[in-house]
Coordinates of C-alpha atoms and ligand atoms in Angstrom, one line a residue:
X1 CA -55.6 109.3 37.6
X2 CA -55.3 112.3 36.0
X3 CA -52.2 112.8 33.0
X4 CA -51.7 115.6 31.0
X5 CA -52.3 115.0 27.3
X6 CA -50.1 117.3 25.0
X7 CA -52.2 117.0 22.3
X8 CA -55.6 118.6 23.6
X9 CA -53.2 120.8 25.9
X10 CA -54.9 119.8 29.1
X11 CA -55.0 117.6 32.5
X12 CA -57.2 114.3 31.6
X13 CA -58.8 111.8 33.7
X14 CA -57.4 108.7 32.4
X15 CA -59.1 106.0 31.0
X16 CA -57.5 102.9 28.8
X17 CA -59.3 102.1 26.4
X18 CA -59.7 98.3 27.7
X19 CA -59.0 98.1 31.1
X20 CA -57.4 96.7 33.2
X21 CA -55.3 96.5 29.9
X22 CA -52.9 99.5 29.5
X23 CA -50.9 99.9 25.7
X24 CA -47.9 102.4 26.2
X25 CA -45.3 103.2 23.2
X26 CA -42.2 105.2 24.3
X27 CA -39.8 106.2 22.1
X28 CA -36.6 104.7 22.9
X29 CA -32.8 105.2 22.3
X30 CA -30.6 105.8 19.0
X31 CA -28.0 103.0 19.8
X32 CA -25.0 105.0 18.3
X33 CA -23.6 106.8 21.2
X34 CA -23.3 106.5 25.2
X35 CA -26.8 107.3 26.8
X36 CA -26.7 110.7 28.5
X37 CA -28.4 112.6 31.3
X38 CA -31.6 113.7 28.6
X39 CA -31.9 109.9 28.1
X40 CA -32.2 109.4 31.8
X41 CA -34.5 111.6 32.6
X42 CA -37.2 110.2 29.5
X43 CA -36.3 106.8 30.8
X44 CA -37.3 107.2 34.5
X45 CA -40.2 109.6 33.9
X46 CA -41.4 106.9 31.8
X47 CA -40.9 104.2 34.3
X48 CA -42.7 106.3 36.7
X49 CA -45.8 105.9 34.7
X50 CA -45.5 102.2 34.2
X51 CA -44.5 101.6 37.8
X52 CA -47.4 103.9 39.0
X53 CA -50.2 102.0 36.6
X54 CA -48.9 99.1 37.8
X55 CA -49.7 99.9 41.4
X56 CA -53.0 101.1 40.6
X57 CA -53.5 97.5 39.2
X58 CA -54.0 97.7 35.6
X59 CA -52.0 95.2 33.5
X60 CA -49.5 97.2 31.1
X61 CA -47.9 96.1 28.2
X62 CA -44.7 98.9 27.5
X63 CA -43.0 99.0 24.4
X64 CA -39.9 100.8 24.3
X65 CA -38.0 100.8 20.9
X66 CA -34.3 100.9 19.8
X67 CA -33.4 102.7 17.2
X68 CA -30.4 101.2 15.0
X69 CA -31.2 101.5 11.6
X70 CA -29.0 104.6 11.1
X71 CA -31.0 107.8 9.9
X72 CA -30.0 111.0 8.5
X73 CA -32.5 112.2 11.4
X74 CA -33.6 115.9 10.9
X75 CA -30.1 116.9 10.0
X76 CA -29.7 116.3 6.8
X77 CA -26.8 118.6 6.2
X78 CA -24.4 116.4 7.8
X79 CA -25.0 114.1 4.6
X80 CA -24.3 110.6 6.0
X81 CA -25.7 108.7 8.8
X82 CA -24.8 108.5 12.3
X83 CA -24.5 105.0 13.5
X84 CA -22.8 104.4 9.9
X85 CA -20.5 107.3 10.5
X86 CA -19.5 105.5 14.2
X87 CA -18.9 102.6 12.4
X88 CA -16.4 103.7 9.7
X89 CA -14.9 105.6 13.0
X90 CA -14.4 102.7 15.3
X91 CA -13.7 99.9 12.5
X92 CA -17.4 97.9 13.3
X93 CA -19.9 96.8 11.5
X94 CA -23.2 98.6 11.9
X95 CA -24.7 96.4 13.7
X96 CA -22.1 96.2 16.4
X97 CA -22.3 99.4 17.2
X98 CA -26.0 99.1 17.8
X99 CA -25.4 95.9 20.0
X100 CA -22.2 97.8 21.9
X101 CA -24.5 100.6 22.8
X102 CA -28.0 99.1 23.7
X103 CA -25.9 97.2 25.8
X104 CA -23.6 100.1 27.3
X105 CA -27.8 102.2 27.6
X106 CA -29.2 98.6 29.1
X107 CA -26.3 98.3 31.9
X108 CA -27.2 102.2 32.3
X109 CA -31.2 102.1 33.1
X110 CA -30.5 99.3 35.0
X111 CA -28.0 100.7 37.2
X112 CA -30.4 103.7 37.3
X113 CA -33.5 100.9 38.5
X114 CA -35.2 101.6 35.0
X115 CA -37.5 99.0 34.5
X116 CA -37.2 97.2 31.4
X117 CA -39.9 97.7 28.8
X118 CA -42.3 94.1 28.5
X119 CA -40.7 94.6 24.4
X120 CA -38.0 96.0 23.0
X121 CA -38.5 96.2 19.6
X122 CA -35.8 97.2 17.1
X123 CA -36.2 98.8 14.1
X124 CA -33.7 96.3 11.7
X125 CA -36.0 93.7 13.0
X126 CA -39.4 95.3 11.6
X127 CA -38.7 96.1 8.2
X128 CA -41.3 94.1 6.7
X129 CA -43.7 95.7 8.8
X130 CA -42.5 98.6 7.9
X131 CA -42.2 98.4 3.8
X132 CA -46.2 97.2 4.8
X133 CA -46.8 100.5 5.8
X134 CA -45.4 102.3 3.3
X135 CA -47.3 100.4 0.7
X136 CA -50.9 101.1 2.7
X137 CA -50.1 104.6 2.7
X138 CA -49.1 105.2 -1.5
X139 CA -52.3 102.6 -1.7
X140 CA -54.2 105.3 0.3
X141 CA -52.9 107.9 -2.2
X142 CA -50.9 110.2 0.3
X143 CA -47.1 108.4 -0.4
X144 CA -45.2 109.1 -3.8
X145 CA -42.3 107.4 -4.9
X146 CA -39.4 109.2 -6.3
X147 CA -36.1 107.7 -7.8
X148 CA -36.7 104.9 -5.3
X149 CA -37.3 106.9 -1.9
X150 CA -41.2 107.0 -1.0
X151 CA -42.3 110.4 0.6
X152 CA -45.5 111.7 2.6
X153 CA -47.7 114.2 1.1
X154 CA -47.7 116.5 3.8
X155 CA -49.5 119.4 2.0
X156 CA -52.3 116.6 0.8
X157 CA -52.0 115.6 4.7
X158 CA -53.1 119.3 5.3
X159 CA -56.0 119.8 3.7
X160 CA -57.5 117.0 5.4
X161 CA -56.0 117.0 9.2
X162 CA -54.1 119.2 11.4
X163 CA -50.5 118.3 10.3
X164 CA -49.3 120.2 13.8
X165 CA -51.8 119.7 16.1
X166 CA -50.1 118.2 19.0
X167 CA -46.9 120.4 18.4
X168 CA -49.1 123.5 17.7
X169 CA -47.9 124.3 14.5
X170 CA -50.0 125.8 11.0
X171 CA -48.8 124.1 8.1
X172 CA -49.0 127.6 6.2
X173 CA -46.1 128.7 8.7
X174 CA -44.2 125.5 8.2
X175 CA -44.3 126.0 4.4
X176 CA -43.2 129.3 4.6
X177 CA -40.6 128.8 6.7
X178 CA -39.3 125.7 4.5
X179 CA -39.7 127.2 1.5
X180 CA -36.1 128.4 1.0
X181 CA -34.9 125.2 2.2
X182 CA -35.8 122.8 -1.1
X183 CA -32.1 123.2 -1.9
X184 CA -30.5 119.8 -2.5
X185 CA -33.9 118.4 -1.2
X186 CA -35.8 119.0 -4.6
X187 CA -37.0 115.3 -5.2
X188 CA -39.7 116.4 -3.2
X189 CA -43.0 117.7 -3.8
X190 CA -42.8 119.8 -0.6
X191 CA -39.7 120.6 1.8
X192 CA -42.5 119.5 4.5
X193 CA -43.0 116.1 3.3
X194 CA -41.1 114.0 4.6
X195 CA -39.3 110.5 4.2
X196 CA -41.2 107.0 4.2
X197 CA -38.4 104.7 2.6
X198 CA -35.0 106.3 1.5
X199 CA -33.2 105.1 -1.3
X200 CA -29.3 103.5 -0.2
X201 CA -26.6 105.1 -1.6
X202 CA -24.0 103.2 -2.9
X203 CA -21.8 103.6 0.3
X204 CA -25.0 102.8 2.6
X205 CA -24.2 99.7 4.2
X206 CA -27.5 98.9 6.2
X207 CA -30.0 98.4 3.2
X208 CA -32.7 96.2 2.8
X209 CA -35.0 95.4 -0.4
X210 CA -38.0 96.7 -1.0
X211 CA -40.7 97.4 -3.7
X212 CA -39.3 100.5 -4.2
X213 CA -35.6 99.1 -4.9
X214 CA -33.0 99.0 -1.5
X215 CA -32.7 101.3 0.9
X216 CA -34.2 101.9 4.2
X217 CA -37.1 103.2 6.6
X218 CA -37.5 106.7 7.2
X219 CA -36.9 108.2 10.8
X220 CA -40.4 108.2 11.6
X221 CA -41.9 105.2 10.2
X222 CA -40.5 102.3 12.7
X223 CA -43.0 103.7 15.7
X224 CA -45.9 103.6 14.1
X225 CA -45.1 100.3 12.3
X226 CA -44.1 98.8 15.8
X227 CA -46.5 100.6 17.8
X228 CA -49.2 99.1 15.6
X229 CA -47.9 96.0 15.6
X230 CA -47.5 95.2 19.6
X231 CA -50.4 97.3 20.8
X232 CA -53.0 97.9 18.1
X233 CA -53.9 100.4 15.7
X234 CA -55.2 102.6 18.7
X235 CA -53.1 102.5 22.3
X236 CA -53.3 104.3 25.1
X237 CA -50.4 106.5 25.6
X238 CA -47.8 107.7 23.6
X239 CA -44.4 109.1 25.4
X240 CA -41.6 110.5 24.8
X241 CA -39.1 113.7 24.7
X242 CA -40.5 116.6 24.0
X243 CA -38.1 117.4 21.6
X244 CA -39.8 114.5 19.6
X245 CA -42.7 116.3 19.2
X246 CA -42.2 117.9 16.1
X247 CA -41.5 116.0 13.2
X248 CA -41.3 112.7 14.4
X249 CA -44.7 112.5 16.7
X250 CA -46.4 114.7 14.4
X251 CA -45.3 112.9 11.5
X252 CA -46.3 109.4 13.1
X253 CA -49.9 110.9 13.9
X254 CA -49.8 111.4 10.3
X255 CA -48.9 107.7 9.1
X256 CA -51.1 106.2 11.5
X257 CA -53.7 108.6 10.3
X258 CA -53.5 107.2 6.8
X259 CA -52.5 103.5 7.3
X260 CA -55.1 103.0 10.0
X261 CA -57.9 105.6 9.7
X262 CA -57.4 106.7 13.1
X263 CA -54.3 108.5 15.2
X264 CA -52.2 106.2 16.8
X265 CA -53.9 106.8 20.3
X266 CA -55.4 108.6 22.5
X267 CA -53.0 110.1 25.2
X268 CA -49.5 111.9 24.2
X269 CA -47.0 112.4 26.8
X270 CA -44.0 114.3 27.1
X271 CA -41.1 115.2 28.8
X272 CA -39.1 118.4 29.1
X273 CA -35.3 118.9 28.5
X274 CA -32.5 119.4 31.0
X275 CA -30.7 122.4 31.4
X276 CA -27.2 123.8 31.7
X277 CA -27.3 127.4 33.5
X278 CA -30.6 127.8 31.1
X279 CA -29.6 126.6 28.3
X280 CA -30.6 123.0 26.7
X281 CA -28.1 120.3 28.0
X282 CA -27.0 119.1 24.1
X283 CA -24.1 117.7 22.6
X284 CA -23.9 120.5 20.1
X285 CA -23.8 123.1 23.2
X286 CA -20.6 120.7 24.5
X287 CA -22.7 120.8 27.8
X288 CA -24.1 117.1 27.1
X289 CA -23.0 115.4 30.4
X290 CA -23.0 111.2 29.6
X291 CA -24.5 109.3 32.3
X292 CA -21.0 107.3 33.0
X293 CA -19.9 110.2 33.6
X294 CA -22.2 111.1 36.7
X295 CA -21.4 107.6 38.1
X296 CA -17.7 108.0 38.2
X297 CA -17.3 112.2 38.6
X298 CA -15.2 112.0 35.1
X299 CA -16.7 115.5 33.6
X300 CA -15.6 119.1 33.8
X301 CA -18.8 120.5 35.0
X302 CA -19.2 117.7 38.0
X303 CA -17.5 118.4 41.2
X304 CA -17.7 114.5 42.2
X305 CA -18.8 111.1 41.2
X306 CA -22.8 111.0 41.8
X307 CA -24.5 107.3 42.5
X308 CA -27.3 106.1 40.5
X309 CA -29.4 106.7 43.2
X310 CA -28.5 109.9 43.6
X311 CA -29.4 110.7 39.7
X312 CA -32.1 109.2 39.7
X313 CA -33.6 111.2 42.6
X314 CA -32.8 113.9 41.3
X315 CA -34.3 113.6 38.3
X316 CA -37.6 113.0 40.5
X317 CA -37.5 116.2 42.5
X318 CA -38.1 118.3 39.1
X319 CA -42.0 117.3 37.5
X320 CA -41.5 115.6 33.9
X321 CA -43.1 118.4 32.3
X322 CA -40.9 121.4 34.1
X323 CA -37.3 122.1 32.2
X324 CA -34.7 120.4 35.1
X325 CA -31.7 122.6 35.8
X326 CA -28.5 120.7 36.0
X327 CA -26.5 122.2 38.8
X328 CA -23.6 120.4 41.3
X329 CA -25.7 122.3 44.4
X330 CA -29.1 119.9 43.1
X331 CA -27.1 116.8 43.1
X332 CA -25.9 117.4 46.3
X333 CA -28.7 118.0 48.1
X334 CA -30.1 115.4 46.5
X335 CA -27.6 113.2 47.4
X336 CA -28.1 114.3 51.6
X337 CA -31.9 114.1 50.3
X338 CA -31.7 110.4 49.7
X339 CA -29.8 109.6 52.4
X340 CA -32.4 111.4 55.3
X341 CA -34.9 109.3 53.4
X342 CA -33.1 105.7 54.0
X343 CA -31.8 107.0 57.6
X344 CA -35.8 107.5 57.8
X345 CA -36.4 103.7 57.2
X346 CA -33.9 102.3 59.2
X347 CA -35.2 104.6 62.2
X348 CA -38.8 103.4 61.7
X349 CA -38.2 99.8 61.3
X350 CA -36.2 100.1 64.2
X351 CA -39.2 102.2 66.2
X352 CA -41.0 101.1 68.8
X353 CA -44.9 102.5 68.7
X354 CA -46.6 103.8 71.3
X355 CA -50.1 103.1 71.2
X356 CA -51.2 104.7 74.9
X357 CA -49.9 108.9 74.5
X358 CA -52.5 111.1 73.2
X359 CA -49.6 112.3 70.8
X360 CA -49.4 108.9 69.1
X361 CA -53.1 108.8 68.0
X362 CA -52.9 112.4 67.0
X363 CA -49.8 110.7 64.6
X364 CA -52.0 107.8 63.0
X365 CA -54.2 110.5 61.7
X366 CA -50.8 112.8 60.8
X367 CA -49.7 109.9 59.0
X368 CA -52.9 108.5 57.2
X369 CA -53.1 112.3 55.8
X370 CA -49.7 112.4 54.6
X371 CA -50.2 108.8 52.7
X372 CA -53.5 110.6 51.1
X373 CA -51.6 113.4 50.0
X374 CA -48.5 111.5 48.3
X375 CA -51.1 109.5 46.3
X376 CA -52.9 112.4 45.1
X377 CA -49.7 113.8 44.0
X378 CA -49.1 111.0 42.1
X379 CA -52.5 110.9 40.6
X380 CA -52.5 114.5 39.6
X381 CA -49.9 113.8 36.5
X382 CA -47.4 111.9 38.6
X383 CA -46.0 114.8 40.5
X384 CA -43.1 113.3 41.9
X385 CA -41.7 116.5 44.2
X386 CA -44.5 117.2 46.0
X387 CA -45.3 113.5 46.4
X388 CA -41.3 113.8 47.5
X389 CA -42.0 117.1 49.7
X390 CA -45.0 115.2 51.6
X391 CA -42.6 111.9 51.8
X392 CA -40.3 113.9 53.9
X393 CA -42.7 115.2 56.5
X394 CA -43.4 111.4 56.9
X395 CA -39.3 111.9 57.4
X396 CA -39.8 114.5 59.9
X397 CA -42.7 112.4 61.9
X398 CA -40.2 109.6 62.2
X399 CA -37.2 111.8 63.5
X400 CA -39.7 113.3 66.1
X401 CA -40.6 109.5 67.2
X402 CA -37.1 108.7 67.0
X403 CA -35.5 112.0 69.7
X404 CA -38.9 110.7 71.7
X405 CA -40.6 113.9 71.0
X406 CA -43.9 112.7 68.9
X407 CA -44.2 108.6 69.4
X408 CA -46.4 106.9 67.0
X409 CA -48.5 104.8 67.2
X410 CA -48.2 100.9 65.7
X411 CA -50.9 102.1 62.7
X412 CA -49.1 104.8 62.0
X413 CA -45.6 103.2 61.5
X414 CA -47.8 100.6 59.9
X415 CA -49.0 103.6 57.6
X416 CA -45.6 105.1 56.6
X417 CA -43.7 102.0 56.7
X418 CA -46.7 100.7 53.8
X419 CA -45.4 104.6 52.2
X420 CA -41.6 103.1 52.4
X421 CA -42.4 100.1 50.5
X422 CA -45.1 101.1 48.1
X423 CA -44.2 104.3 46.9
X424 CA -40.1 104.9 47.7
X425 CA -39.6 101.8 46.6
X426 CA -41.8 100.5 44.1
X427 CA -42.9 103.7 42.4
X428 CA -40.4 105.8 42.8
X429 CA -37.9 102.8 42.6
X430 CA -35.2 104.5 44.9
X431 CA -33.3 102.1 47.0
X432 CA -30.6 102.2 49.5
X433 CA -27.6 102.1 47.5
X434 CA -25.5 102.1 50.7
X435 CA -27.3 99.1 52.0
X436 CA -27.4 97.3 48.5
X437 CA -23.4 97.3 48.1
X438 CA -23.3 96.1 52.0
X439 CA -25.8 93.2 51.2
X440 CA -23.7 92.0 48.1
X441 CA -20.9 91.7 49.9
X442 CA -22.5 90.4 52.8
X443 CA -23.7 87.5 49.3
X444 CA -20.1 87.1 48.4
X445 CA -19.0 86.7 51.5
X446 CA -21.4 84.0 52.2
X447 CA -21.0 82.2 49.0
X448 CA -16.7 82.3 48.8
X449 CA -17.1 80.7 52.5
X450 CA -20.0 78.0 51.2
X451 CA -17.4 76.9 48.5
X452 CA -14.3 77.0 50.6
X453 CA -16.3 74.3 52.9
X454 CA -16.3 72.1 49.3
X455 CA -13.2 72.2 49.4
X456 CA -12.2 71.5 53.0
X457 CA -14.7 68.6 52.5
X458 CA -13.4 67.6 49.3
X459 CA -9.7 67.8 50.4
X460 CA -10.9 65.7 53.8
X461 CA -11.6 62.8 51.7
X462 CA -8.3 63.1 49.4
X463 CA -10.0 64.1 46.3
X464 CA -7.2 66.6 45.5
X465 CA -8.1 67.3 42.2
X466 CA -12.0 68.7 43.3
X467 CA -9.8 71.1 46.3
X468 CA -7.1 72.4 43.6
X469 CA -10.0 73.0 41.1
X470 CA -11.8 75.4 43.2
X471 CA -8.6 77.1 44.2
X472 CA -7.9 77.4 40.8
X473 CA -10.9 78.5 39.8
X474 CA -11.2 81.2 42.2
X475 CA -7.9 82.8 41.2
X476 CA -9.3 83.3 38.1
X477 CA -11.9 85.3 39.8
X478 CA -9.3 87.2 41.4
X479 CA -9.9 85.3 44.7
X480 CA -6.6 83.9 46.1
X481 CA -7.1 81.4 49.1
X482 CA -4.7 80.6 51.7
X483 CA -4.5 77.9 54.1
X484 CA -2.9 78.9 57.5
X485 CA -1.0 76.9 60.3
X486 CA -3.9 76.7 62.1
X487 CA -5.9 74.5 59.8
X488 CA -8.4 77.2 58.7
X489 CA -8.9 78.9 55.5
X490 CA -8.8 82.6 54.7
X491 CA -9.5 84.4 51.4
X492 CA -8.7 87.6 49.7
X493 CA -10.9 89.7 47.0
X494 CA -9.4 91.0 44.3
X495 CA -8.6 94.6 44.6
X496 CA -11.5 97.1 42.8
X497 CA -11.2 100.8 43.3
Ligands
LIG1 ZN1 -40.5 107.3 18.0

């Protein structure tokens, strides 16, 4: 498999370190507000990877963090912290505002057919490995503590490594460019260097003790700390936004640099933004579209409601690396996409192959090609849309077999039927959502009637109090049962819209 690394600037033929053993760190959500559409889009180009390594049978271990310490992040001008700021809004403690929204982001990816990570780490519960790295790196001589925040000698850093390699920044720019800025930030040596521990201010409710007096981990720290802890000083790959790149994946270069003698690891992947008629999809633009939003049409810029499903393909006809334009036309079509592809699948499993017309072997090769060709999209740095675009001339083969134009043969249904199952679904993770709702409530149906028998059988031998229990219980559910003349039973679900 080929990936492109961001930090040599070029396509690499992959190779874990310890195969079949496969160490990914992903940079995860900040648990203080509703997941949005950029949050999506890092989520399932991650899970493309994992899903995709997976297939090619190595054995990954994905760690994906959440953020919830609270941290100034790079804007320090709005002066207090953003998960402590929701909390003083909505009348919470901290740390229920973390557990509301990794919960609200969970029931998100989920819905979205995100895999979960194999950990989740959080940052509140590595703090001791964290105040461990902070202490290896003043023992190594590149941390100073001031008035009990610890910060990273950058400018030391420099003359020593390429603080700015994998964002392609010179540090002589970077201190130019921040040498106005030391206003209000004068504490430290360099307006570069930045935050290893930060002292709690008196109103700073999340605090913990350390060496250095309380306070709490800087932005960057909790990666490297975590990343080292699950998958070694040196991983494989290392994802995330690209708008992490600089300072936060520069910066944990730097700390694994120091604390390990080595960078973190070996492949850096990222990718690109979303955009809003060209510009950045952002909360500060007031173009940031949350992902609820998609799912029930509830936004200005939507013209409908938009399924998972429908997201989620989208998001895979654009490559990870290439800016994604939001637009109501792209959802649309992607919506009619999915739906030709699923139509597809039902037509073939439905097909029946000819194995005797010249046409039909002339298909088998048609259709091994076309299973070549999807792969080595994938393989070339997971090009999802033209792994998509050859997916739906395995779409158009089926139609022709379908109008009785082009019949295929039975190894080449067996072909695109193995492209249905491998590839839609398990690496690209799209399903039917049509069919899914229809085989839930084909579920419910199924299990309302298994418990009504109970109940028939349980009234049949006069145990009254078993019948009215399940009738009870069942109301509460919103499912009210009524027994008619006739002797049978019929039930009704509650009403959802
Ligand atoms: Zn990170």
């Amino acid at each position: 498999m080929i990936i492109y690394n961001t930090l040599t600037r070029r396509k690499e033929l992959f190779e874990p370190l310890h195969p079949p053993y496969v160490g990914m760190y992903v940079c995860g959500p900040t648990v203080y507000g509703d997941p949005h559409l950029g949050h999506a889009r890092s989520a399932i180009s991650f899970d493309i990877l994992f899903r995709y390594l997976l297939e090619r049978g190595y054995k990954v271990r994905y760690v994906r963090n959440i953020t919830d310490v609270g941290h100034l992040e790079n804007d320090a001008d709005e002066g207090e912290d953003k998960l402590l700021k929701k909390a003083r809004l909505e009348a919470l403690e901290p740390m229920e505002v973390a557990k509301i929204y990794t919960d609200r982001y969970h029931d998100m990816m989920d819905a979205l057919n995100v895999r979960r990570p194999s950990i989740e780490p959080t940052a509140s519960g590595h703090i001791m490995e964290q105040i461990e790295m902070v202490q290896q790196i003043i023992d190594a001589g590149y941390g100073y503590v001031i008035n009990g925040s610890v910060y990273f000698d950058v400018v030391k850093y420099s003359t020593q490594h390429h603080y700015g390699a994998l964002s392609g920044r010179e540090i002589d720019k970077l201190l130019a460019a921040t040498r106005d800025n030391l206003e209000g930030q004068d504490e430290k040596r360099n307006a570069v260097d930045f935050a290893l521990w930060k002292r709690a201010q008196p109103e700073h409710i999340m605090r913990w003790r350390s060496p250095w007096g309380e306070g709490f981990p800087g932005w960057h720290l909790e990666c490297s700390a975590m990343g080292r802890k699950y998958l070694g000083e040196q991983f494989d790959i290392h994802g995330g936004g690209m708008d992490l790149q600089f300072p936060h994946h520069e910066s944990e270069i730097a700390q694994s640099q120091i604390a390990n003698g080595h960078p973190p690891c070996r492949y850096w992947m990222h990718n690109n933004m979303i955009t809003v008629n060209g510009q950045k999809m952002g909360k500060s633009l007031g173009n940031s579209i949350m992902l609820e939003a998609f799912f029930t049409g509830g936004h200005p810029l939507l013209a409908q409601a938009y399924s998972p499903m429908t997201v989620r393909f989208f998001i895979l006809q654009a490559h990870y690396r290439s800016t994604l334009d939001f637009s109501n036309d792209a959802l649309q079509a992607a919506e009619k996409g999915l739906r030709r592809l699923f139509d597809a699948a039902k037509t073939l499993a439905s097909l029946t192959p000819d194995d005797h017309s010249a046409v039909a072997n002339k298909n088998a090769a048609l259709a091994d090609t076309l299973v070549e060709k999807v792969y080595a999209a994938l393989d070339d740095d997971l090009n999802t849309p033209v792994a998509m675009a050859h997916l739906f001339d395995a779409v158009r083969l089926i139609n022709a077999a379908h109008d009785g134009k082009e019949p295929l043969s039975t190894a080449a249904a067996a072909a695109l039927r193995g492209l249905f199952d491998d590839v839609v679904t398990q690496i690209l993770g799209l399903r039917d959502d049509r069919q899914a709702s229809a085989a839930a409530a084909n579920v419910i149906d199924g299990v309302i009637r298994l418990v009504l028998d109970l109940r028939a059988v349980a009234k049949a031998s006069r145990d009254f109090a078993a019948s009215d229990r399940i009738r009870d219980e069942l109301l509460k559910l919103g499912v009210s049962v009524k027994d008619t003349k006739e002797g049978t039973t019929e039930y009704t679900l509650p009403v959802t819209d």
